[in-house]
Coordinates of C-alpha atoms in Angstrom, one line a residue:
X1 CA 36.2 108.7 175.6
X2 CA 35.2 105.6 173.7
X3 CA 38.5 105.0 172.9
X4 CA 40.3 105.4 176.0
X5 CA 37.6 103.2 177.6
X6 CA 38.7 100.3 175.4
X7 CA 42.1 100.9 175.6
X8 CA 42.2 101.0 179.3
X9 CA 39.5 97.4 179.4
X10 CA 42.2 95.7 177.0
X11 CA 45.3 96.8 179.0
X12 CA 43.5 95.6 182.4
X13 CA 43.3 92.3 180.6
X14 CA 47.1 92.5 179.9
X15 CA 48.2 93.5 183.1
X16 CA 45.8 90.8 184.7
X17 CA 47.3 87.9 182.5
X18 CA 50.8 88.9 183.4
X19 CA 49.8 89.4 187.0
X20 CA 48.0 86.4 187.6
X21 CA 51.8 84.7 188.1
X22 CA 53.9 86.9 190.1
X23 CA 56.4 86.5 192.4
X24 CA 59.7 88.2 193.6
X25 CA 61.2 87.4 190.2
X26 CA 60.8 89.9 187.7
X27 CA 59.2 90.9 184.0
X28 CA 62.1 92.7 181.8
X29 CA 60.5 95.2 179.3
X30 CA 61.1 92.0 176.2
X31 CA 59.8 89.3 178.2
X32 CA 56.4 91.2 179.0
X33 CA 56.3 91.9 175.0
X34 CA 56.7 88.5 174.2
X35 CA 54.6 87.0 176.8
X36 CA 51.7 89.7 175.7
X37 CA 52.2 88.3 171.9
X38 CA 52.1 84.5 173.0
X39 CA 48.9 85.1 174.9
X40 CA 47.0 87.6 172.5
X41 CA 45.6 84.5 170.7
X42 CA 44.3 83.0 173.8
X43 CA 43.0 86.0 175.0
X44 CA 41.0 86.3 171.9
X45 CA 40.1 83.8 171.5
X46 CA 38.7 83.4 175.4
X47 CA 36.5 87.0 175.3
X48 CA 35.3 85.7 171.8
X49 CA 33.6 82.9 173.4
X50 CA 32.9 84.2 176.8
X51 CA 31.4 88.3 175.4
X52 CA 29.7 86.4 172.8
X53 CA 26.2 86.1 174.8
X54 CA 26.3 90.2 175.3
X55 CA 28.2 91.3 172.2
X56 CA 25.9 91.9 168.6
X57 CA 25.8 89.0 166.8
X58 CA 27.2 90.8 163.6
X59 CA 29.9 92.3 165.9
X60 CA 33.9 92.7 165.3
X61 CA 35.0 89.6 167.0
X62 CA 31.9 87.2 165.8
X63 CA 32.6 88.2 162.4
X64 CA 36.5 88.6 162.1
X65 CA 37.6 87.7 165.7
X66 CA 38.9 84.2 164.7
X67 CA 40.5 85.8 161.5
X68 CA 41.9 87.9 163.9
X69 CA 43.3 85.7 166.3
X70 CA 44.5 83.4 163.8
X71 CA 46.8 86.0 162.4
X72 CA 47.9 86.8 166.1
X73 CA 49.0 83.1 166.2
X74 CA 51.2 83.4 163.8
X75 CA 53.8 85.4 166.3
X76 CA 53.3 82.7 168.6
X77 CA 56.2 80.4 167.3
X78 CA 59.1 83.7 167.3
X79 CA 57.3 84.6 170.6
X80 CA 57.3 81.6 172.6
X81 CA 61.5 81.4 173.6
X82 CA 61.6 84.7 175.2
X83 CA 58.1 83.8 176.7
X84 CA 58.7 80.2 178.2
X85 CA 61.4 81.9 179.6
X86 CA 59.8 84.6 181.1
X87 CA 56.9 81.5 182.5
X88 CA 59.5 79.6 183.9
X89 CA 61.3 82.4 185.7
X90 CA 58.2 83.9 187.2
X91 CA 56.7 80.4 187.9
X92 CA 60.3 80.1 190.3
X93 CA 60.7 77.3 192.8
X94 CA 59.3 73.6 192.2
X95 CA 57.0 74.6 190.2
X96 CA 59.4 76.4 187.9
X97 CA 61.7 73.3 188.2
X98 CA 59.0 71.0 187.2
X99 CA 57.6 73.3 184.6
X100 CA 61.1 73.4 183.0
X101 CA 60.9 69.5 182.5
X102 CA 57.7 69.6 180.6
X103 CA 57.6 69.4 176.8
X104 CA 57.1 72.8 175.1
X105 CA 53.8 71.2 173.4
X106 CA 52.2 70.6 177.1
X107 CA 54.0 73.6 178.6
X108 CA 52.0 75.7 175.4
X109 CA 48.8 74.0 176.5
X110 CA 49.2 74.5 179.9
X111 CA 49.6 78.6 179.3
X112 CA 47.0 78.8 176.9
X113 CA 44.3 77.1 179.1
X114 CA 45.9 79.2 181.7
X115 CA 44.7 82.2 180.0
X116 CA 41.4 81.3 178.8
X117 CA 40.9 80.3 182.5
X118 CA 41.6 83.4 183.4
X119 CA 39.6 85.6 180.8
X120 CA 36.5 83.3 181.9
X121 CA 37.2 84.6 185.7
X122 CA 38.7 88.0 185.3
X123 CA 36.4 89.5 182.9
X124 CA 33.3 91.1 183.9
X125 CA 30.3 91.1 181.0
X126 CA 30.5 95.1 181.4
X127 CA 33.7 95.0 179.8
X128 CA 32.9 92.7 176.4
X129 CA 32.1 96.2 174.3
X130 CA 35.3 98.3 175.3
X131 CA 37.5 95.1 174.9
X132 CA 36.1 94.8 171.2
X133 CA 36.3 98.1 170.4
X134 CA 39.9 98.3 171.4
X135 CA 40.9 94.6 169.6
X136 CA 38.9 96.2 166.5
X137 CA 41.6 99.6 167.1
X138 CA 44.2 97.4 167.0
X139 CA 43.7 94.9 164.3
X140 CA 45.7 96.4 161.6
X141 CA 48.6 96.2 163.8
X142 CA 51.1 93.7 163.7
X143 CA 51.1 91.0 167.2
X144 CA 54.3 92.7 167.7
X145 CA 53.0 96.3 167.5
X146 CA 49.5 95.4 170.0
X147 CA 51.5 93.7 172.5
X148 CA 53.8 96.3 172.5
X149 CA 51.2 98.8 172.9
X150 CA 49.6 96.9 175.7
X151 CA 52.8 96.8 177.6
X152 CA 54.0 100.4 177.3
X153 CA 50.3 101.4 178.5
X154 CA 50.9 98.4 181.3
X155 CA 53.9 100.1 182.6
X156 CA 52.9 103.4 182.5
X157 CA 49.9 102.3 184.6
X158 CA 52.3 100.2 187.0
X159 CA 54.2 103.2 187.5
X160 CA 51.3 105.9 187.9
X161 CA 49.6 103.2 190.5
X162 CA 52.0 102.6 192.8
X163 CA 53.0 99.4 190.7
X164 CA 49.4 98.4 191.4
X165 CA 46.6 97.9 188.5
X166 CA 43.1 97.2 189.3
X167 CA 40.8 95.0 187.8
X168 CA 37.8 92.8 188.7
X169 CA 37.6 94.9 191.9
X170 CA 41.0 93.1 193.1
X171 CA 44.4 95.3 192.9
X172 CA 47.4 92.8 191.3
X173 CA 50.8 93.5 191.3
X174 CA 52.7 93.3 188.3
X175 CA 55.9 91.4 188.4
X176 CA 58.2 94.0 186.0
X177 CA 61.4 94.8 186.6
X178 CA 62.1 98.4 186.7
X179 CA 64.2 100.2 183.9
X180 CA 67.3 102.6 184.9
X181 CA 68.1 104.6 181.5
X182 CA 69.6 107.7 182.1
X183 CA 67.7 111.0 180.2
X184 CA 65.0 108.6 179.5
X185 CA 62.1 107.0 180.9
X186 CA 61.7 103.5 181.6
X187 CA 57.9 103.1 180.5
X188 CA 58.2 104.8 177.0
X189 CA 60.2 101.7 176.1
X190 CA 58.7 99.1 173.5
X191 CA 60.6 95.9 172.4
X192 CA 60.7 95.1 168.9
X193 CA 58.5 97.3 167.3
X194 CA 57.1 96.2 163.6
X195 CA 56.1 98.8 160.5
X196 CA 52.7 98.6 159.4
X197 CA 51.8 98.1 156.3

């Protein structure tokens, strides 16, 4: 139960991150991945410093959750293409167009304060022990492999919800872009898996 409890906290956080820009464009399946892998860092990073007045002192992420996140970051670069991308669609309109125009250094900035904003308003205190537990599950994973994870859990939650997730009380809608593959379904799919070593 433990485990299912921190794997549900840390896909909420996913599918909030992704959520908090959607529009009538569309996540595909490698954008979500990449996006996921981008932000994993940030989000981190963000419920490091915000769980850290209700999490043990001698816990997982105060004692190896900057190691952690600094091996995340190290996806970022290969990530980031597919992911600006992916920003830029969903961002659509003006802001899209203006967005586009920025350097990738301040568009970088922009996402990652994006998503430490968000972790600072989207996660409740209740939820600091499940999300370490489930960053501690998946440590030994490559960024590839957790984000990955994250989004085949997101989609199957999308689709089981009505395309609806819940969190912080507040029901988002996920911006994905559903999968037609005949004999095969759509939210088993992960992008660019990695071995584990």
């Amino acid at each position: 139960m433990t485990v299912l409890r921190a794997m549900l906290a840390l896909v909420a956080l996913g599918s909030a991150t992704a959520a908090q820009a959607a529009s009538d464009s569309c996540m595909t399946p490698a954008e979500l991945n990449a996006t996921l892998v981008y932000a994993l860092p940030s989000v981190i990073d963000a419920t490091a410093q915000f769980c850290r007045p209700v999490l043990a002192r001698d816990g997982y992420l105060a004692s190896q959750g900057a190691g952690l996140s600094a091996r995340y970051r190290m996806g970022q670069a290969g990530a980031w293409p597919v992911a600006r991308a992916a920003v830029l669609k969903i961002a659509g309109g003006g802001l899209g167009k203006f967005a586009a125009l920025l350097p990738d250094g301040t568009l970088q900035d922009m996402a990652s304060g994006y998503v430490q904003q968000f972790v600072v308003q989207g996660v409740h205190p209740g939820d600091c022990a499940d999300i370490e537990s489930a960053l501690a599950l998946m440590a030994p994973l490559p960024p590839e492999n957790t984000a990955g994870l994250i989004a085949l859990v997101v989609r199957r939650v999308e689709s089981t919800n009505s395309g609806k997730a819940v969190v912080a009380g507040k029901k988002l809608r996920l911006p994905l872009c559903p999968i037609a593959m005949p004999g095969i379904d759509s939210t088993d799919i992960t992008t660019n898996p990695q071995p584990v070593h």
